GROMACS .gro file of N, CA, C and O in nm:
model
  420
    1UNK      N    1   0.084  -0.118   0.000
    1UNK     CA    2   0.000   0.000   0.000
    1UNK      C    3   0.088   0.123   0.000
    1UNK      O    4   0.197   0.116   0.057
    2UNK      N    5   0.039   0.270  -0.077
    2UNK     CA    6   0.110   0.350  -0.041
    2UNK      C    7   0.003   0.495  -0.033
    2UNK      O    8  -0.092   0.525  -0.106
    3UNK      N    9   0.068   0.575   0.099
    3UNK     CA   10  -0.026   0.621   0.084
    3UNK      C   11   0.027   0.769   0.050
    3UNK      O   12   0.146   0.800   0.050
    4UNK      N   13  -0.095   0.865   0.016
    4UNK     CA   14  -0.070   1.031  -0.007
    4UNK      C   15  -0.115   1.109   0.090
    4UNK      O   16  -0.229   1.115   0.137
    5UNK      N   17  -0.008   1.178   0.123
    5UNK     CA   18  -0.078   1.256   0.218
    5UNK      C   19   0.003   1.390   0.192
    5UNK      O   20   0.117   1.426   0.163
    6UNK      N   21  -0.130   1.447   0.221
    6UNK     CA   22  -0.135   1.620   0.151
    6UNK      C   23  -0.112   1.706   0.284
    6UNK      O   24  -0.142   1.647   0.388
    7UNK      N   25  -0.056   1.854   0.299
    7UNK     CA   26  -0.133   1.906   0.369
    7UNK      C   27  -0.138   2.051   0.278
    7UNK      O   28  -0.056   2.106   0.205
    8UNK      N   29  -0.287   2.088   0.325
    8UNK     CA   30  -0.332   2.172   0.282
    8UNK      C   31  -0.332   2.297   0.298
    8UNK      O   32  -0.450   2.323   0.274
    9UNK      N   33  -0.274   2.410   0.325
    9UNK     CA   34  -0.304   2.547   0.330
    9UNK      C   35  -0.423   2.676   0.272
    9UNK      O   36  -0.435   2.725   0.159
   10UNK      N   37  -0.448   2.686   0.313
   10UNK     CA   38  -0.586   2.813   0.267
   10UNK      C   39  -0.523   2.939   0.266
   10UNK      O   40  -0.453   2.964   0.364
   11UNK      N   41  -0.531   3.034   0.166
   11UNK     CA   42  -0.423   3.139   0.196
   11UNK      C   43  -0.543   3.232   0.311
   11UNK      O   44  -0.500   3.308   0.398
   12UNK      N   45  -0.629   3.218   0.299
   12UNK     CA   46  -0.730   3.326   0.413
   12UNK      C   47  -0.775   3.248   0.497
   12UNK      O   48  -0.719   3.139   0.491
   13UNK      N   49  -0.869   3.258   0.590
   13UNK     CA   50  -0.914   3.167   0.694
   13UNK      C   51  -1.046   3.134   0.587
   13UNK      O   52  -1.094   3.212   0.504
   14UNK      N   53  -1.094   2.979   0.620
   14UNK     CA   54  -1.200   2.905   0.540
   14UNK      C   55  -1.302   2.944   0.641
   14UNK      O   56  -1.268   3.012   0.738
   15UNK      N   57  -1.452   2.896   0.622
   15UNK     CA   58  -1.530   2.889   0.699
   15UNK      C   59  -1.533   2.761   0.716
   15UNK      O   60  -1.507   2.700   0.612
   16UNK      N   61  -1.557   2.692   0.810
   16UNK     CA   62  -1.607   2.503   0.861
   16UNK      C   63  -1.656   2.505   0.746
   16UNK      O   64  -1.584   2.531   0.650
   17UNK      N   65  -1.779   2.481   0.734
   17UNK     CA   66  -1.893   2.485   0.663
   17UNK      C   67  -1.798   2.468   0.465
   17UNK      O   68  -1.793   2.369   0.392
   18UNK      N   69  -1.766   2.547   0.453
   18UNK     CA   70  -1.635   2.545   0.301
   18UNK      C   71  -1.566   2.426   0.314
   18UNK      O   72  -1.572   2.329   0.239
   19UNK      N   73  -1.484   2.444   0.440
   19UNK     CA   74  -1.351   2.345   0.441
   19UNK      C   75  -1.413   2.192   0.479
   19UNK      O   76  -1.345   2.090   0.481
   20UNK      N   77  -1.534   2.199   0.503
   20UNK     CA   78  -1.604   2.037   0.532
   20UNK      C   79  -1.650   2.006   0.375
   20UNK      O   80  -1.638   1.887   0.346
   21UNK      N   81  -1.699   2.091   0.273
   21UNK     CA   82  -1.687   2.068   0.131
   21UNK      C   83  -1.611   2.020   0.077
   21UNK      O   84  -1.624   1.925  -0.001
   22UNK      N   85  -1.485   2.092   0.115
   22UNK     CA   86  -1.388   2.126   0.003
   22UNK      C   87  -1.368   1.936   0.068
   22UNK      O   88  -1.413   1.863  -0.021
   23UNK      N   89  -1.342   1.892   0.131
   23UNK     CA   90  -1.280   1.811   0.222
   23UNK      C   91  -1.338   1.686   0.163
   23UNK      O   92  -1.276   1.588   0.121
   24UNK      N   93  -1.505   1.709   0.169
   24UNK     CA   94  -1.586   1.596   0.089
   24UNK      C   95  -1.576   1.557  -0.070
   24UNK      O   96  -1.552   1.447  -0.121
   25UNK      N   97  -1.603   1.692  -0.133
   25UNK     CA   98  -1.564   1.717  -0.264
   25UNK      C   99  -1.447   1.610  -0.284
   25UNK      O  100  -1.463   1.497  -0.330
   26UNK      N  101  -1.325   1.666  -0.241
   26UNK     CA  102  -1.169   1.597  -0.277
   26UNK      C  103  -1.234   1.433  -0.235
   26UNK      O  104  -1.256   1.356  -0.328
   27UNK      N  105  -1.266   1.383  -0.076
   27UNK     CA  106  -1.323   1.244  -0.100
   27UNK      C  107  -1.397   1.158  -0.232
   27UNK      O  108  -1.362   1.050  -0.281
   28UNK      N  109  -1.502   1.242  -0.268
   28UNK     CA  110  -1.627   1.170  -0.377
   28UNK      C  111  -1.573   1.172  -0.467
   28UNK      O  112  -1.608   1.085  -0.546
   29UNK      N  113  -1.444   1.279  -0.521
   29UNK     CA  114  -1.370   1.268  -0.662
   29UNK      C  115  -1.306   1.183  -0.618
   29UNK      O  116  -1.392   1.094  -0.619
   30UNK      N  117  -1.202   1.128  -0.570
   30UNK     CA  118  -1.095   0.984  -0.541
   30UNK      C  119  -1.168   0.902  -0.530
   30UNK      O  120  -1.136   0.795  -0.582
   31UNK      N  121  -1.288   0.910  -0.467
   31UNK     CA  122  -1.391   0.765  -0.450
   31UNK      C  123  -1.426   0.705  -0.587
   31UNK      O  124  -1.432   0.588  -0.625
   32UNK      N  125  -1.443   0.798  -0.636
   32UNK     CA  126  -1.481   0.763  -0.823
   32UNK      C  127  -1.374   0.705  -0.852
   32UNK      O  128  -1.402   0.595  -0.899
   33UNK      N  129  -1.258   0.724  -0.848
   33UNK     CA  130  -1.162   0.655  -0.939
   33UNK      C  131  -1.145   0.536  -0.936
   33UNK      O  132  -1.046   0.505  -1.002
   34UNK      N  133  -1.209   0.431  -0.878
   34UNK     CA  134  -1.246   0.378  -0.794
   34UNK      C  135  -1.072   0.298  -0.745
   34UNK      O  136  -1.052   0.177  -0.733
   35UNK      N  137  -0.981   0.396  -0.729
   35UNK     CA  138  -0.835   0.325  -0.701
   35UNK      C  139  -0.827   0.360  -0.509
   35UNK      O  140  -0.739   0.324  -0.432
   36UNK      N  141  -0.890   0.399  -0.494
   36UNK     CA  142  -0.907   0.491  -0.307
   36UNK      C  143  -0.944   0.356  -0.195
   36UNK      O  144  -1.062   0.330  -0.172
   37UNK      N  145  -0.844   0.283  -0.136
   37UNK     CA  146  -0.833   0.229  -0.058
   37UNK      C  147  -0.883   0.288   0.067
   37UNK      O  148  -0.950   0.220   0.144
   38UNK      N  149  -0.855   0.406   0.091
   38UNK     CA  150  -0.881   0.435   0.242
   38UNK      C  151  -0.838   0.602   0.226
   38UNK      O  152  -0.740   0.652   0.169
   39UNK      N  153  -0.969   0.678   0.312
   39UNK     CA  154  -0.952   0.834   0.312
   39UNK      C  155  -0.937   0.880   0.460
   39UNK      O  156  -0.990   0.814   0.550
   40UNK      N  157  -0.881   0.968   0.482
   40UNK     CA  158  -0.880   1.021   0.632
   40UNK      C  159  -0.875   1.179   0.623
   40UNK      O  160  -0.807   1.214   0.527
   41UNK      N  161  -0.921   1.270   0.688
   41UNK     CA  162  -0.864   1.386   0.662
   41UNK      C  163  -0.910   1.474   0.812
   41UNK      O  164  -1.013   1.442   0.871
   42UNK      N  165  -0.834   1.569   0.856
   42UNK     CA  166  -0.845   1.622   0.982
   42UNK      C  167  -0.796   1.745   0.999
   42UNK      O  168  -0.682   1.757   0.954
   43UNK      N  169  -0.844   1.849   1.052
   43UNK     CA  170  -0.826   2.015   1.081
   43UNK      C  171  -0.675   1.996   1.155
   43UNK      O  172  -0.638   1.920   1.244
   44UNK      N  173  -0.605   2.105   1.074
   44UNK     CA  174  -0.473   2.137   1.134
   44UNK      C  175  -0.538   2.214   1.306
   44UNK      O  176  -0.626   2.295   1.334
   45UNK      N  177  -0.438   2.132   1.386
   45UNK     CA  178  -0.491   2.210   1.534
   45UNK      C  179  -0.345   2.301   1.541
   45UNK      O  180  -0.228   2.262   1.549
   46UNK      N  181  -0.407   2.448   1.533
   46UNK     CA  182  -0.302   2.544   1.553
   46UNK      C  183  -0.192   2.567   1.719
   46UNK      O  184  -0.219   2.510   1.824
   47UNK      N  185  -0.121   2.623   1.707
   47UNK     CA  186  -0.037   2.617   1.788
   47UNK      C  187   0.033   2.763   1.799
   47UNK      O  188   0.024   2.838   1.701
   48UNK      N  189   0.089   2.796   1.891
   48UNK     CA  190   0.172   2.942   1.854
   48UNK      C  191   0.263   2.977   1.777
   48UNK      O  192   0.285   3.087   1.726
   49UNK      N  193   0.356   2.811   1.764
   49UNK     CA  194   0.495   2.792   1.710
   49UNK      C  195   0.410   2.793   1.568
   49UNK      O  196   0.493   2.751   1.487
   50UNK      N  197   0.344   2.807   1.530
   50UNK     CA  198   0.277   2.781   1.375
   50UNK      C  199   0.304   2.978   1.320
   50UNK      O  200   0.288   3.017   1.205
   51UNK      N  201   0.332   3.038   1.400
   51UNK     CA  202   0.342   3.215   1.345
   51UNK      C  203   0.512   3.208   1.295
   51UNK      O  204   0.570   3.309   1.256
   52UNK      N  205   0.569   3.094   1.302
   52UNK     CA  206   0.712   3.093   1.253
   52UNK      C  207   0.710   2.983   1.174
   52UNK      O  208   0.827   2.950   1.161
   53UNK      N  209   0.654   2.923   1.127
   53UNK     CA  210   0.651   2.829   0.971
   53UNK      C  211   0.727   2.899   0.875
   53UNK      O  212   0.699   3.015   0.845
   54UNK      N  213   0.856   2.816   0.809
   54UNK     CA  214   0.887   2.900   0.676
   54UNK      C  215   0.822   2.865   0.542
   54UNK      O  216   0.849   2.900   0.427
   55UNK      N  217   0.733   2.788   0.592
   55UNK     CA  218   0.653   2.746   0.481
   55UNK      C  219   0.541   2.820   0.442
   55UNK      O  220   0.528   2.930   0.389
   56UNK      N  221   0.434   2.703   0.495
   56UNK     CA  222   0.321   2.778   0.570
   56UNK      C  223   0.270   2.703   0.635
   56UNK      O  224   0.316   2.589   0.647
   57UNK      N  225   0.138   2.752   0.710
   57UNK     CA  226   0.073   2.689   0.829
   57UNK      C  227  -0.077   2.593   0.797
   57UNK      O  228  -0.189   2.644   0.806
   58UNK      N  229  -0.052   2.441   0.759
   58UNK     CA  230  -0.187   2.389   0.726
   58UNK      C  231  -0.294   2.411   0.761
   58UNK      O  232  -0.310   2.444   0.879
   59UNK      N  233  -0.410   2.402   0.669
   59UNK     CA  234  -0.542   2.387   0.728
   59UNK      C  235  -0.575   2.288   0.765
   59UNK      O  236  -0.650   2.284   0.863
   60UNK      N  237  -0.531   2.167   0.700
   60UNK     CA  238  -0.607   2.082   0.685
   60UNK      C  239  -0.516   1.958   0.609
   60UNK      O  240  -0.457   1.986   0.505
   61UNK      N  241  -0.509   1.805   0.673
   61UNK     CA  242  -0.410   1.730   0.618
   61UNK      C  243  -0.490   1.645   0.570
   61UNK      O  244  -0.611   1.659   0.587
   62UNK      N  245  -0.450   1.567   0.519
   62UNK     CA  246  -0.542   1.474   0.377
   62UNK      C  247  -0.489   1.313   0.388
   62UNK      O  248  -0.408   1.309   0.481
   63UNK      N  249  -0.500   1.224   0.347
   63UNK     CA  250  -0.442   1.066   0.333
   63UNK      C  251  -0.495   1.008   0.273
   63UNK      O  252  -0.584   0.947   0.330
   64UNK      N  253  -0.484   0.987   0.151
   64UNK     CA  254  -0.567   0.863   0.085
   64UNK      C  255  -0.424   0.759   0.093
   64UNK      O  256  -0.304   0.781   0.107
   65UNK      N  257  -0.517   0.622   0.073
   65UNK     CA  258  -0.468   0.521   0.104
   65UNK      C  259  -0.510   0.408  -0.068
   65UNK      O  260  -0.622   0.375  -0.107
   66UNK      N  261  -0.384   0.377  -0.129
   66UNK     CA  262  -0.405   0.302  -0.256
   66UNK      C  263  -0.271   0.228  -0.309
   66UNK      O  264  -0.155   0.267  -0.298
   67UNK      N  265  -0.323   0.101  -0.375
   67UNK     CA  266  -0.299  -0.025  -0.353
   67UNK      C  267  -0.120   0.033  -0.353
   67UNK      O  268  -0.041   0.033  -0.258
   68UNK      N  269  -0.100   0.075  -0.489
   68UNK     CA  270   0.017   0.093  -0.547
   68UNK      C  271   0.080   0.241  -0.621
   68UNK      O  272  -0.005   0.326  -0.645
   69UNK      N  273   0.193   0.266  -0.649
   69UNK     CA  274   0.168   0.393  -0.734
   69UNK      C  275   0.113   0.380  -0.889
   69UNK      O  276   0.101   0.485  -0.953
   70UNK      N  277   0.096   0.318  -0.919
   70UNK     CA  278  -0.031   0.241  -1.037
   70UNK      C  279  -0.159   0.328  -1.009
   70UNK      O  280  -0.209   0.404  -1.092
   71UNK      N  281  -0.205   0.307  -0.882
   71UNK     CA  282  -0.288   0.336  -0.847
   71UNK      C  283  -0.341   0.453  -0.849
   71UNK      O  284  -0.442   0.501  -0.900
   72UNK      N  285  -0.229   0.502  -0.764
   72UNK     CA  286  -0.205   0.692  -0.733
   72UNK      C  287  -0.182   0.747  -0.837
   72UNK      O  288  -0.203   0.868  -0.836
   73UNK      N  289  -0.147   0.705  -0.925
   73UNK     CA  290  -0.133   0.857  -1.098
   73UNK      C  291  -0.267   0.816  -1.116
   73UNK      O  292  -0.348   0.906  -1.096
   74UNK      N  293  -0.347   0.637  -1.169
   74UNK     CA  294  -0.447   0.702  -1.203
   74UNK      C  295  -0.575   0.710  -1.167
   74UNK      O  296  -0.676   0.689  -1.234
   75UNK      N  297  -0.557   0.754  -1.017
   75UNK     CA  298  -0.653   0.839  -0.953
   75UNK      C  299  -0.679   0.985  -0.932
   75UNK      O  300  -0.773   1.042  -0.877
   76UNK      N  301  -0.548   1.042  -1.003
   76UNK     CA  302  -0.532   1.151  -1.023
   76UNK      C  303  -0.566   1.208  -1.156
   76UNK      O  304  -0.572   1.329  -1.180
   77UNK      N  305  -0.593   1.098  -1.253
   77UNK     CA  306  -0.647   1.120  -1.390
   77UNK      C  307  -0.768   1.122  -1.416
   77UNK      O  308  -0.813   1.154  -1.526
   78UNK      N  309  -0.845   1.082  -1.304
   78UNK     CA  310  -0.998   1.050  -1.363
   78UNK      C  311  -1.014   1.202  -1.397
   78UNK      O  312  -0.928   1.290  -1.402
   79UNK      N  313  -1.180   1.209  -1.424
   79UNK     CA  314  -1.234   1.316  -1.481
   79UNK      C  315  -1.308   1.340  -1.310
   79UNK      O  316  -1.344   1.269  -1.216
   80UNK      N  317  -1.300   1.516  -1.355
   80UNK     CA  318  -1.319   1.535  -1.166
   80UNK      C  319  -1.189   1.631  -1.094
   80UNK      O  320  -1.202   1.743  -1.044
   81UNK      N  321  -1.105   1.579  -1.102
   81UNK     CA  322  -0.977   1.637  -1.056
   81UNK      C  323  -0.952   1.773  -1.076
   81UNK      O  324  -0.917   1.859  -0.995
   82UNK      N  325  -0.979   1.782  -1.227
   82UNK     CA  326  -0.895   1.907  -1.239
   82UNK      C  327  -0.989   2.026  -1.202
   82UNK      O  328  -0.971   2.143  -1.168
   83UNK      N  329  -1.107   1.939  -1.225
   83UNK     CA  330  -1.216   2.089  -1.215
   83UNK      C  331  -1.243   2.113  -1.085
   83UNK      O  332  -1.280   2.227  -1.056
   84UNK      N  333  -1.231   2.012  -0.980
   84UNK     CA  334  -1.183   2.048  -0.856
   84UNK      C  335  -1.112   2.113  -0.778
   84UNK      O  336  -1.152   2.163  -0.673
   85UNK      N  337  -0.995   2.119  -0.824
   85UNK     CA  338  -0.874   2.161  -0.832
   85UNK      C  339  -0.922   2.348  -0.871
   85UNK      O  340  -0.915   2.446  -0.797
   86UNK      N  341  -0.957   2.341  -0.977
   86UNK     CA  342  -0.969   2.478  -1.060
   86UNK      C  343  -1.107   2.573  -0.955
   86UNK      O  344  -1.105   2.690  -0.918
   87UNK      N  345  -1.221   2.461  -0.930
   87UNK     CA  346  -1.318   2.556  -0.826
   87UNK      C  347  -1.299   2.590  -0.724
   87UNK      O  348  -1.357   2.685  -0.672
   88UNK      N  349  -1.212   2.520  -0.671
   88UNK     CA  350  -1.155   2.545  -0.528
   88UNK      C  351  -1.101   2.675  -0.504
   88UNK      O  352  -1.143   2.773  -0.443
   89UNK      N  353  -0.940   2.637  -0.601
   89UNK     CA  354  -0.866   2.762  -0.632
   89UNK      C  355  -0.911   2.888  -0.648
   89UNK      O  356  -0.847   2.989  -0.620
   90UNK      N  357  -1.014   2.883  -0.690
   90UNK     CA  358  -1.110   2.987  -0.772
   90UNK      C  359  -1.182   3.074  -0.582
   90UNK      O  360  -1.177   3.192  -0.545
   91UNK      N  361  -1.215   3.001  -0.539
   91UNK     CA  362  -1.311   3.027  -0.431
   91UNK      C  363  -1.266   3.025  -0.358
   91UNK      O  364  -1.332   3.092  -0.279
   92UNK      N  365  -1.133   2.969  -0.285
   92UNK     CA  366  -1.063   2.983  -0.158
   92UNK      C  367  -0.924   2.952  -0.244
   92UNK      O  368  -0.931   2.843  -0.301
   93UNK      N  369  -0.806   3.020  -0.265
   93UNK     CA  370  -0.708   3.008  -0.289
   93UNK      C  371  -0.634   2.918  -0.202
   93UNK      O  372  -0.648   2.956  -0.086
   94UNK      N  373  -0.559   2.812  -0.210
   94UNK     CA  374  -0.449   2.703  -0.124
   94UNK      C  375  -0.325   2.717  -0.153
   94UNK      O  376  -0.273   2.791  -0.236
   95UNK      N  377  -0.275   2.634  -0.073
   95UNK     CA  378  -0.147   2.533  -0.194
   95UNK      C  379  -0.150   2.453  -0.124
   95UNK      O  380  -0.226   2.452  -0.027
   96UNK      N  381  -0.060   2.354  -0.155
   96UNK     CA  382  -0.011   2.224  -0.102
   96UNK      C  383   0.101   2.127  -0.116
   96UNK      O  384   0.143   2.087  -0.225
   97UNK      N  385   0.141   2.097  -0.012
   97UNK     CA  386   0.252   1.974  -0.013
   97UNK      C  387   0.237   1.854   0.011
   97UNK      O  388   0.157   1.835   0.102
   98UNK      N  389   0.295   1.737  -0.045
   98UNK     CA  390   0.241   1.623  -0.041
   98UNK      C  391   0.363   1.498  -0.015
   98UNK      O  392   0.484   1.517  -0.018
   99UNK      N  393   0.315   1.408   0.003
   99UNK     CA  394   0.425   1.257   0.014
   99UNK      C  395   0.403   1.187  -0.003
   99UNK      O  396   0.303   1.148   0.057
  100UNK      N  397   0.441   1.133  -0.058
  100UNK     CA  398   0.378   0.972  -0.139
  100UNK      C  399   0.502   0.865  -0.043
  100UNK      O  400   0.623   0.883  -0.047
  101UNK      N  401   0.419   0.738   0.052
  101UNK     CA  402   0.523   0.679   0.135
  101UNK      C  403   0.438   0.549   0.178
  101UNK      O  404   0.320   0.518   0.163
  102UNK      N  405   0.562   0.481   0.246
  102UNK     CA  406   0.458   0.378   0.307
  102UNK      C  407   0.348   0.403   0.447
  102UNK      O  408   0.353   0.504   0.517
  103UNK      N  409   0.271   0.311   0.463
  103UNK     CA  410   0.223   0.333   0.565
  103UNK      C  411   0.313   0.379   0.699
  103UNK      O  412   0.402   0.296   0.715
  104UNK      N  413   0.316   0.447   0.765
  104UNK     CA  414   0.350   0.511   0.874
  104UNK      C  415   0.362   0.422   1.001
  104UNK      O  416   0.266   0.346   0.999
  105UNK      N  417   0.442   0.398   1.114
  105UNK     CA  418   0.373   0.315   1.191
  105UNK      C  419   0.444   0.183   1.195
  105UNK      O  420   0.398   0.090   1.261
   0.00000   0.00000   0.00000
C-alpha cells in the first residue's frame, strides 16, 4: 500500500462549513476513481509555534490510502480532478505539499 498525504493550506481563513466541502468534494472525486483504498482527513490544530513556519501553516491534512503507485497517478487522472482543483482555487485560494510513502507506523 502507499499512501498520499497532503497538507493543505488556505491562503485566508476558510469557513467550517467550506472546508467540510472542500474536504468531501476531494473524497467523492478519489472515490470515483475507484483506485481509493482508504480516506482520512483532519483540521490542522493550531499552535503558537505555527506564526514561525517558513513554509506555511496547514489547514487541513489529507491521506488517501491506494494499492500501489499504479494506483495513485491514475486516480489523479480521472475526470473530476482538475475541475476540482480549478473551483476550489477559484473560491478559496491554497497550496499544497504532499508525500507519497509507506504506511506510517
Amino acid at each position: 500500500m502507499i499512501q498520499h498525504t497532503m497538507i493543505v493550506s488556505f491562503t485566508d481563513p476558510v469557513p467550517d462549513a467550506d472546508l467540510d466541502q472542500f474536504l468531501s468534494d476531494m473524497e467523492n472525486v478519489m472515490r470515483a476513481s475507484g483506485h481509493l483504498q482508504s480516506f482520512s482527513a483532519q483540521r490542522h490544530i493550531r499552535v503558537p509555534a505555527d506564526d514561525h513556519s517558513p513554509v506555511f501553516v496547514a489547514t487541513a491534512i489529507v491521506q488517501f490510502g491506494l494499492a500501489d503507485v499504479d494506483a495513485l497517478n491514475a486516480a489523479f487522472e480521472v475526470p473530476g480532478v482538475e475541475e476540482l482543483i480549478g473551483r476550489w482555487q477559484a473560491r478559496h485560494p491554497y497550496k499544497v505539499v504532499w508525500a507519497n510513502h509507506e504506511p506510517l507506523g
